[in-house]
Amino acid sequence: MSYFSHLYCSRCEKSFEVNQVVNLCDCGSPILAGYNLTGARKFQKEDLNGRRPDMWRYWEMLPVLEEENIVSLGEGFTPILPLNRLGRELGLNHLMSKDEGLNPTGSFKARGAAAGVSRAVELGITEIAMPTAGNAGGAWASYAARKNIKSHIAMPRDAPAITATECAVAGASVYLVEGNIADCGKIIAAGSEKYGWFEVSTLKEPYRIEGKKTMGYEIMEQLNWDPPDYIFYPTGGGVGIIGIWKAIREMEAIGWLEGNKRPKMVVVQAEGCAPLVKAFQEGKKTAEPWPNPQTDAAGIRVPRALGDFLVLKAVRESGGTALAVGEEEIKNSVQKMAEKEGHFICPEGGANLAALEKLLQQGVINNQDRVLLLNTGAGIKYPETLSFELPILKKEDRL
Ligand SMILES: *Cc1c(COP(=O)(O)O)cnc(C)c1O
Ligand SMILES: [Zn+2]
């Protein structure tokens, strides 16, 4: 049985029935899933032994009420790789990467899509619509296809080309927009209003974050309930960081982390699009929209986040920090990770490594700290990020 018990507004706390089909609260804020945390104290860590090796092993703390509604492609339970060689070079004794690139559709967006589409099935929704920087579209289109749910997806024309193909091949209606993800959002909002599609934009429905929070449960379980000191998160809309923090709070509430310290959350953005970093540094509770967002790390090219106040709250509560890195640093970091560790990460993941190096230089992080970098997607989804001049040999050439 799932302990999912109600929906509540993240700002004004108004509550809603579990089976009400909702987008935002009347106050304009995201609605989140709530659980019967007292009842959930019966759920024990030991219950996880021998369960399916995917995110549904935590189903008591997920919002799907009937098991038959679960739509899965095998998402979650991705490995945490020790980065010994790179760690040594940086002077860090405990450096790790959780490789979310191994998820179906090549990014951690699969987690959110699995939860979101499962709930859409449960609620009888037949058409969904969303703006995307690329990966979310690919994921939601794929999961929706499994249950014959029609998807309508708008993405910036300069989103990674593979992600448009991913949506199209799964039968979605895909629109390439001359503009950024915020422009796509306006187009989708208008289309949804007109045609009655259910909008599944970031934080405009309550369940994507529930899928993404499983990263928090997994990090704790895989590290044997001993949290890392820092978790680095390349932040766009911020769902993952809000989700991981929600998971930590839930695990505390059900007695899974007693006596443990909390990990410090690090928000990483690109210098060309850093609204949350700016707000953090200025001590603000919400972020101003970022004019003319630019970075090759498409997943974090998000000029305005609906959940800005939740991201900023999570970082501050955790005692973490926020910083931005440059495009060259991102590229160099992607290359460095592959060269030193054979781990081909996405540019967003590269931003994490660049940020780590900065915090080491500044003395914020020291060599005993246990650091976990979330590689949010597979490097092979971004063939356009790096290019190499390679020698071309004719058949008769010999080395
Ligand atoms: C979407 C995305 C992000 C940003 O995730 P949020 O949870 O929306 O902040 C980071 N990296 C990749 C590869 C993404 O696809
Ligand atoms: Zn509200």
Short mmCIF file of C-alpha atoms and ligand atoms in Angstrom, two decimals:
data_model
loop_
_atom_site.label_atom_id
_atom_site.label_comp_id
_atom_site.label_asym_id
_atom_site.label_seq_id
_atom_site.Cartn_x
_atom_site.Cartn_y
_atom_site.Cartn_z
CA MET A 1 0.00 0.00 0.00
CA SER A 2 1.19 3.51 -0.83
CA TYR A 3 1.09 6.06 2.02
CA PHE A 4 0.15 8.80 -0.46
CA SER A 5 -2.67 10.59 1.37
CA HIS A 6 -3.25 14.10 0.03
CA LEU A 7 -2.05 16.92 -2.21
CA TYR A 8 -1.03 20.28 -0.77
CA CYS A 9 0.06 23.67 -2.02
CA SER A 10 3.78 24.30 -1.53
CA ARG A 11 3.09 27.94 -0.62
CA CYS A 12 -0.35 28.42 0.99
CA GLU A 13 -0.77 24.79 2.17
CA LYS A 14 -4.29 24.47 0.80
CA SER A 15 -5.03 20.77 0.49
CA PHE A 16 -6.60 18.71 -2.29
CA GLU A 17 -7.93 15.15 -2.62
CA VAL A 18 -5.48 12.57 -3.99
CA ASN A 19 -7.55 11.90 -7.08
CA GLN A 20 -8.27 15.50 -8.00
CA VAL A 21 -6.70 16.38 -11.35
CA VAL A 22 -4.69 19.50 -10.54
CA ASN A 23 -2.12 21.80 -12.06
CA LEU A 24 -1.18 24.87 -9.99
CA CYS A 25 -2.89 26.05 -6.81
CA ASP A 26 -5.18 29.13 -7.05
CA CYS A 27 -2.30 31.06 -5.51
CA GLY A 28 -0.15 30.18 -8.55
CA SER A 29 2.21 27.81 -6.76
CA PRO A 30 3.13 24.17 -7.32
CA ILE A 31 1.10 21.43 -5.64
CA LEU A 32 2.99 18.58 -4.00
CA ALA A 33 2.13 15.04 -2.95
CA GLY A 34 1.76 14.41 0.79
CA TYR A 35 2.04 11.11 2.65
CA ASN A 36 0.76 9.70 5.89
CA LEU A 37 4.16 9.93 7.53
CA THR A 38 2.97 8.49 10.85
CA GLY A 39 1.64 5.38 9.14
CA ALA A 40 4.77 5.21 7.00
CA ARG A 41 6.89 4.64 10.11
CA LYS A 42 5.84 1.01 9.66
CA PHE A 43 7.82 1.01 6.42
CA GLN A 44 11.29 -0.20 7.34
CA LYS A 45 14.59 0.03 5.50
CA GLU A 46 14.84 -3.76 5.78
CA ASP A 47 11.67 -4.08 3.68
CA LEU A 48 13.76 -2.98 0.71
CA ASN A 49 15.85 -6.15 0.73
CA GLY A 50 15.32 -8.22 -2.40
CA ARG A 51 13.00 -5.73 -4.08
CA ARG A 52 12.99 -4.82 -7.79
CA PRO A 53 16.18 -2.89 -8.66
CA ASP A 54 14.43 0.23 -9.93
CA MET A 55 12.79 3.32 -8.43
CA TRP A 56 9.56 1.44 -7.68
CA ARG A 57 11.29 -0.33 -4.79
CA TYR A 58 10.16 2.73 -2.79
CA TRP A 59 6.51 2.40 -3.88
CA GLU A 60 5.13 3.00 -0.37
CA MET A 61 6.46 6.55 -0.71
CA LEU A 62 5.35 7.01 -4.32
CA PRO A 63 1.96 8.37 -5.40
CA VAL A 64 0.68 5.48 -7.54
CA LEU A 65 -2.22 3.76 -5.77
CA GLU A 66 -2.66 0.63 -7.91
CA GLU A 67 0.37 -1.36 -8.95
CA GLU A 68 -1.15 -2.16 -12.34
CA ASN A 69 -0.92 1.54 -13.26
CA ILE A 70 2.87 1.64 -13.00
CA VAL A 71 4.48 2.46 -16.34
CA SER A 72 8.10 1.40 -16.28
CA LEU A 73 11.03 1.10 -18.64
CA GLY A 74 13.40 0.10 -15.83
CA GLU A 75 14.17 3.59 -14.45
CA GLY A 76 16.23 4.19 -11.36
CA PHE A 77 18.66 2.32 -9.13
CA THR A 78 21.51 3.71 -11.21
CA PRO A 79 25.02 3.02 -9.98
CA ILE A 80 27.17 5.28 -7.83
CA LEU A 81 30.65 5.16 -9.35
CA PRO A 82 33.72 5.87 -7.23
CA LEU A 83 35.95 8.41 -9.03
CA ASN A 84 39.25 7.44 -7.50
CA ARG A 85 41.61 8.64 -10.18
CA LEU A 86 39.96 12.02 -10.62
CA GLY A 87 39.47 12.37 -6.88
CA ARG A 88 43.17 11.80 -6.24
CA GLU A 89 44.07 14.41 -8.80
CA LEU A 90 41.74 16.94 -7.15
CA GLY A 91 42.98 15.99 -3.69
CA LEU A 92 39.64 14.51 -2.63
CA ASN A 93 39.46 11.22 -0.77
CA HIS A 94 35.82 10.44 -1.54
CA LEU A 95 34.52 11.54 -4.91
CA MET A 96 31.55 9.76 -6.50
CA SER A 97 29.21 10.09 -9.45
CA LYS A 98 25.67 8.79 -9.59
CA ASP A 99 25.22 7.96 -13.24
CA GLU A 100 21.72 8.97 -14.21
CA GLY A 101 22.74 8.65 -17.86
CA LEU A 102 22.02 4.92 -17.53
CA ASN A 103 18.30 5.54 -17.15
CA PRO A 104 15.91 4.70 -20.01
CA THR A 105 15.96 7.60 -22.52
CA GLY A 106 19.47 8.50 -21.30
CA SER A 107 18.64 10.95 -18.54
CA PHE A 108 17.10 11.20 -15.08
CA LYS A 109 14.00 12.70 -16.70
CA ALA A 110 12.88 9.06 -16.99
CA ARG A 111 12.15 9.04 -13.25
CA GLY A 112 9.81 12.00 -13.42
CA ALA A 113 8.13 10.68 -16.55
CA ALA A 114 7.60 7.23 -15.02
CA ALA A 115 5.84 8.71 -12.00
CA GLY A 116 3.96 11.37 -13.97
CA VAL A 117 2.71 9.06 -16.71
CA SER A 118 1.74 6.36 -14.19
CA ARG A 119 -0.42 8.88 -12.36
CA ALA A 120 -1.85 10.15 -15.65
CA VAL A 121 -2.91 6.55 -16.38
CA GLU A 122 -4.40 6.24 -12.91
CA LEU A 123 -6.37 9.47 -13.35
CA GLY A 124 -7.61 8.54 -16.84
CA ILE A 125 -5.74 11.30 -18.67
CA THR A 126 -5.37 10.63 -22.40
CA GLU A 127 -3.48 13.67 -23.76
CA ILE A 128 -0.54 15.46 -22.20
CA ALA A 129 1.42 18.55 -23.26
CA MET A 130 4.71 20.08 -22.21
CA PRO A 131 7.51 22.49 -23.04
CA THR A 132 10.96 20.94 -22.72
CA ALA A 133 14.65 21.69 -23.05
CA GLY A 134 14.81 18.25 -24.71
CA ASN A 135 15.28 15.35 -22.32
CA ALA A 136 11.95 15.65 -20.51
CA GLY A 137 10.15 15.54 -23.86
CA GLY A 138 12.00 12.39 -24.91
CA ALA A 139 11.22 10.72 -21.62
CA TRP A 140 7.53 11.66 -21.34
CA ALA A 141 6.85 10.85 -25.02
CA SER A 142 8.38 7.40 -24.52
CA TYR A 143 6.49 6.54 -21.32
CA ALA A 144 3.25 7.98 -22.70
CA ALA A 145 3.60 5.83 -25.84
CA ARG A 146 3.56 2.69 -23.67
CA LYS A 147 0.04 3.51 -22.52
CA ASN A 148 -1.31 5.04 -25.69
CA ILE A 149 -1.34 8.53 -24.19
CA LYS A 150 -0.95 11.22 -26.84
CA SER A 151 1.77 13.81 -26.17
CA HIS A 152 2.23 17.33 -27.50
CA ILE A 153 5.71 18.69 -27.05
CA ALA A 154 7.34 22.05 -27.76
CA MET A 155 11.10 22.51 -27.58
CA PRO A 156 13.55 25.24 -28.57
CA ARG A 157 14.84 24.77 -32.11
CA ASP A 158 18.37 24.55 -30.74
CA ALA A 159 17.60 21.74 -28.26
CA PRO A 160 19.80 18.65 -28.79
CA ALA A 161 18.58 17.19 -32.10
CA ILE A 162 18.37 13.65 -30.78
CA THR A 163 15.69 14.67 -28.28
CA ALA A 164 13.31 15.85 -31.02
CA THR A 165 13.82 12.53 -32.83
CA GLU A 166 13.16 10.70 -29.58
CA CYS A 167 9.77 12.40 -29.22
CA ALA A 168 8.84 12.01 -32.88
CA VAL A 169 9.73 8.32 -33.04
CA ALA A 170 7.43 7.68 -30.07
CA GLY A 171 4.57 9.27 -31.98
CA ALA A 172 4.39 12.61 -30.17
CA SER A 173 3.40 15.83 -31.93
CA VAL A 174 6.63 17.81 -31.72
CA TYR A 175 6.99 21.53 -32.32
CA LEU A 176 10.37 23.25 -32.70
CA VAL A 177 10.14 26.81 -31.41
CA GLU A 178 12.18 29.87 -32.36
CA GLY A 179 12.78 30.83 -28.76
CA ASN A 180 13.68 29.47 -25.34
CA ILE A 181 11.88 27.08 -23.01
CA ALA A 182 9.85 29.91 -21.47
CA ASP A 183 8.51 30.73 -24.96
CA CYS A 184 7.67 27.04 -25.46
CA GLY A 185 5.85 27.13 -22.12
CA LYS A 186 3.57 29.94 -23.30
CA ILE A 187 2.72 28.08 -26.51
CA ILE A 188 1.90 24.87 -24.60
CA ALA A 189 -0.19 26.71 -22.01
CA ALA A 190 -2.25 28.26 -24.79
CA GLY A 191 -2.63 24.93 -26.64
CA SER A 192 -3.68 23.13 -23.46
CA GLU A 193 -6.29 25.75 -22.72
CA LYS A 194 -7.68 25.48 -26.23
CA TYR A 195 -7.63 21.68 -26.67
CA GLY A 196 -8.00 20.46 -23.10
CA TRP A 197 -4.60 18.69 -22.97
CA PHE A 198 -3.30 18.03 -19.48
CA GLU A 199 -0.26 20.22 -18.90
CA VAL A 200 2.72 18.40 -17.45
CA SER A 201 5.24 21.28 -17.48
CA THR A 202 7.82 21.29 -14.70
CA LEU A 203 6.02 21.64 -11.34
CA LYS A 204 2.68 22.32 -13.04
CA GLU A 205 1.64 18.80 -12.03
CA PRO A 206 2.54 17.17 -8.70
CA TYR A 207 4.07 13.85 -9.75
CA ARG A 208 7.22 14.47 -11.76
CA ILE A 209 8.96 15.56 -8.59
CA GLU A 210 7.86 12.33 -6.88
CA GLY A 211 9.76 10.31 -9.46
CA LYS A 212 12.81 12.52 -9.18
CA LYS A 213 12.85 12.35 -5.40
CA THR A 214 13.73 8.65 -5.64
CA MET A 215 17.30 9.82 -6.36
CA GLY A 216 17.38 10.93 -2.73
CA TYR A 217 16.16 7.57 -1.44
CA GLU A 218 18.66 5.74 -3.63
CA ILE A 219 21.64 7.86 -2.66
CA MET A 220 20.96 7.09 0.99
CA GLU A 221 20.28 3.40 0.49
CA GLN A 222 23.25 2.88 -1.83
CA LEU A 223 25.59 4.67 0.59
CA ASN A 224 24.25 2.55 3.42
CA TRP A 225 22.33 5.46 5.02
CA ASP A 226 25.50 7.50 5.48
CA PRO A 227 24.82 10.72 3.55
CA PRO A 228 27.57 12.39 1.52
CA ASP A 229 28.68 15.82 2.73
CA TYR A 230 27.80 17.44 -0.59
CA ILE A 231 25.45 16.66 -3.46
CA PHE A 232 26.09 18.66 -6.63
CA TYR A 233 23.06 19.25 -8.82
CA PRO A 234 23.00 20.99 -12.24
CA THR A 235 19.86 23.04 -11.77
CA GLY A 236 17.36 24.10 -14.42
CA GLY A 237 13.76 24.06 -13.20
CA GLY A 238 15.08 22.60 -9.96
CA VAL A 239 12.72 19.62 -9.68
CA GLY A 240 15.53 17.22 -8.85
CA ILE A 241 16.95 19.30 -6.04
CA ILE A 242 13.52 19.97 -4.55
CA GLY A 243 12.76 16.26 -4.89
CA ILE A 244 15.97 15.06 -3.25
CA TRP A 245 15.38 17.46 -0.37
CA LYS A 246 11.77 16.29 -0.04
CA ALA A 247 13.03 12.69 0.10
CA ILE A 248 15.49 13.55 2.85
CA ARG A 249 12.75 15.21 4.89
CA GLU A 250 10.47 12.21 4.39
CA MET A 251 13.19 9.74 5.37
CA GLU A 252 13.82 11.80 8.50
CA ALA A 253 10.10 11.80 9.28
CA ILE A 254 9.77 8.02 8.97
CA GLY A 255 12.87 7.41 11.05
CA TRP A 256 15.33 6.28 8.39
CA LEU A 257 18.04 8.87 8.98
CA GLU A 258 18.08 9.16 12.72
CA GLY A 259 21.26 10.74 14.01
CA ASN A 260 22.57 11.37 10.53
CA LYS A 261 23.76 14.70 9.26
CA ARG A 262 22.09 16.17 6.18
CA PRO A 263 23.93 16.49 2.88
CA LYS A 264 24.62 20.03 1.72
CA MET A 265 22.96 20.70 -1.62
CA VAL A 266 24.94 22.61 -4.26
CA VAL A 267 23.01 24.35 -7.03
CA VAL A 268 25.11 24.57 -10.19
CA GLN A 269 24.14 26.78 -13.14
CA ALA A 270 25.87 28.17 -16.22
CA GLU A 271 27.15 31.75 -16.24
CA GLY A 272 24.94 32.40 -19.28
CA CYS A 273 21.80 31.42 -17.35
CA ALA A 274 22.08 31.64 -13.58
CA PRO A 275 18.87 33.09 -12.10
CA LEU A 276 18.91 30.86 -8.99
CA VAL A 277 22.58 31.48 -8.27
CA LYS A 278 22.02 35.23 -8.49
CA ALA A 279 19.03 35.05 -6.14
CA PHE A 280 20.96 32.87 -3.70
CA GLN A 281 23.90 35.27 -3.64
CA GLU A 282 21.62 38.26 -3.15
CA GLY A 283 19.83 36.55 -0.26
CA LYS A 284 16.49 36.61 -2.11
CA LYS A 285 13.62 34.16 -1.68
CA THR A 286 12.63 34.10 -5.35
CA ALA A 287 14.55 34.61 -8.60
CA GLU A 288 14.20 37.23 -11.33
CA PRO A 289 13.77 35.82 -14.87
CA TRP A 290 17.14 35.66 -16.67
CA PRO A 291 17.17 37.69 -19.89
CA ASN A 292 18.62 35.96 -22.97
CA PRO A 293 19.62 32.62 -21.42
CA GLN A 294 22.65 31.01 -23.05
CA THR A 295 24.52 27.78 -22.47
CA ASP A 296 25.27 24.59 -24.37
CA ALA A 297 24.10 22.65 -21.33
CA ALA A 298 20.51 22.61 -22.60
CA GLY A 299 18.97 21.02 -19.50
CA ILE A 300 19.95 24.00 -17.37
CA ARG A 301 19.01 26.67 -19.90
CA VAL A 302 15.95 27.63 -17.88
CA PRO A 303 15.49 31.40 -17.42
CA ARG A 304 12.65 31.18 -14.93
CA ALA A 305 11.74 28.42 -12.50
CA LEU A 306 8.25 28.11 -11.06
CA GLY A 307 9.74 26.39 -8.00
CA ASP A 308 12.49 29.00 -7.46
CA PHE A 309 11.45 29.58 -3.83
CA LEU A 310 11.53 25.84 -3.13
CA VAL A 311 15.01 25.44 -4.62
CA LEU A 312 16.34 28.39 -2.64
CA LYS A 313 14.74 27.07 0.54
CA ALA A 314 16.26 23.60 0.03
CA VAL A 315 19.77 24.93 -0.56
CA ARG A 316 19.61 27.19 2.49
CA GLU A 317 18.07 24.58 4.79
CA SER A 318 20.77 22.13 3.78
CA GLY A 319 23.58 24.61 4.45
CA GLY A 320 24.66 24.33 0.83
CA THR A 321 25.57 26.90 -1.77
CA ALA A 322 24.98 27.98 -5.38
CA LEU A 323 27.47 28.89 -8.08
CA ALA A 324 27.79 29.35 -11.83
CA VAL A 325 30.46 28.11 -14.23
CA GLY A 326 31.58 29.08 -17.75
CA GLU A 327 31.11 27.23 -21.04
CA GLU A 328 34.80 26.39 -21.52
CA GLU A 329 35.00 24.97 -18.01
CA ILE A 330 31.95 22.82 -18.75
CA LYS A 331 33.48 21.36 -21.92
CA ASN A 332 36.84 20.79 -20.30
CA SER A 333 35.17 19.01 -17.42
CA VAL A 334 33.25 16.65 -19.71
CA GLN A 335 36.52 15.75 -21.37
CA LYS A 336 38.39 15.41 -18.10
CA MET A 337 35.81 13.02 -16.66
CA ALA A 338 35.97 10.79 -19.74
CA GLU A 339 39.78 10.85 -19.87
CA LYS A 340 40.32 10.15 -16.21
CA GLU A 341 37.42 7.85 -15.48
CA GLY A 342 35.96 6.56 -18.75
CA HIS A 343 32.73 8.23 -17.68
CA PHE A 344 31.20 10.20 -20.58
CA ILE A 345 28.91 12.68 -18.86
CA CYS A 346 26.47 15.25 -20.22
CA PRO A 347 27.41 18.96 -20.28
CA GLU A 348 25.13 19.58 -17.29
CA GLY A 349 27.14 16.97 -15.42
CA GLY A 350 30.30 18.71 -16.61
CA ALA A 351 29.05 21.88 -14.93
CA ASN A 352 29.07 20.00 -11.61
CA LEU A 353 32.71 19.03 -11.92
CA ALA A 354 33.68 22.59 -12.88
CA ALA A 355 31.80 23.88 -9.83
CA LEU A 356 33.50 21.36 -7.58
CA GLU A 357 36.91 22.56 -8.71
CA LYS A 358 35.92 26.13 -7.88
CA LEU A 359 34.74 25.23 -4.40
CA LEU A 360 37.96 23.30 -3.79
CA GLN A 361 40.01 26.32 -4.85
CA GLN A 362 37.97 28.54 -2.57
CA GLY A 363 38.54 26.16 0.34
CA VAL A 364 34.79 25.64 0.86
CA ILE A 365 35.22 21.91 0.32
CA ASN A 366 38.18 20.08 1.81
CA ASN A 367 39.85 16.77 1.09
CA GLN A 368 37.97 14.71 3.68
CA ASP A 369 34.54 15.74 2.41
CA ARG A 370 32.50 13.05 0.69
CA VAL A 371 31.24 14.54 -2.54
CA LEU A 372 28.58 13.12 -4.84
CA LEU A 373 28.12 14.55 -8.34
CA LEU A 374 24.86 13.79 -10.10
CA ASN A 375 25.49 13.07 -13.75
CA THR A 376 22.00 13.83 -14.96
CA GLY A 377 22.34 12.45 -18.50
CA ALA A 378 24.42 10.37 -20.88
CA GLY A 379 27.23 12.11 -22.78
CA ILE A 380 26.29 10.14 -25.89
CA LYS A 381 23.03 12.13 -26.11
CA TYR A 382 25.09 15.27 -26.87
CA PRO A 383 27.25 14.46 -29.89
CA GLU A 384 27.37 18.16 -30.75
CA THR A 385 29.01 19.27 -27.47
CA LEU A 386 32.57 18.26 -28.28
CA SER A 387 34.18 17.85 -31.65
CA PHE A 388 37.51 16.31 -32.49
CA GLU A 389 39.64 16.61 -35.62
CA LEU A 390 40.37 12.99 -36.34
CA PRO A 391 42.76 11.55 -38.94
CA ILE A 392 41.03 9.88 -41.88
CA LEU A 393 42.83 6.87 -43.29
CA LYS A 394 42.41 5.45 -46.76
CA LYS A 395 42.02 1.70 -47.05
CA GLU A 396 45.61 1.25 -48.14
CA ASP A 397 47.12 3.47 -45.40
CA ARG A 398 49.10 1.77 -42.67
CA LEU A 399 49.97 3.10 -39.23
C1 LIG B 1 16.38 18.65 -17.07
C2 LIG B 1 17.84 18.46 -16.89
C3 LIG B 1 18.54 19.10 -15.85
C4 LIG B 1 17.87 20.06 -14.89
O1 LIG B 1 16.97 19.39 -14.08
P1 LIG B 1 15.92 20.13 -13.15
O2 LIG B 1 15.52 19.10 -12.16
O3 LIG B 1 14.80 20.57 -14.01
O4 LIG B 1 16.61 21.28 -12.52
C5 LIG B 1 19.88 18.81 -15.71
N1 LIG B 1 20.51 17.96 -16.54
C6 LIG B 1 19.89 17.34 -17.55
C7 LIG B 1 20.65 16.43 -18.44
C8 LIG B 1 18.52 17.57 -17.76
O5 LIG B 1 17.90 16.94 -18.76
ZN ZN B 2 -1.58 27.84 -2.79
#
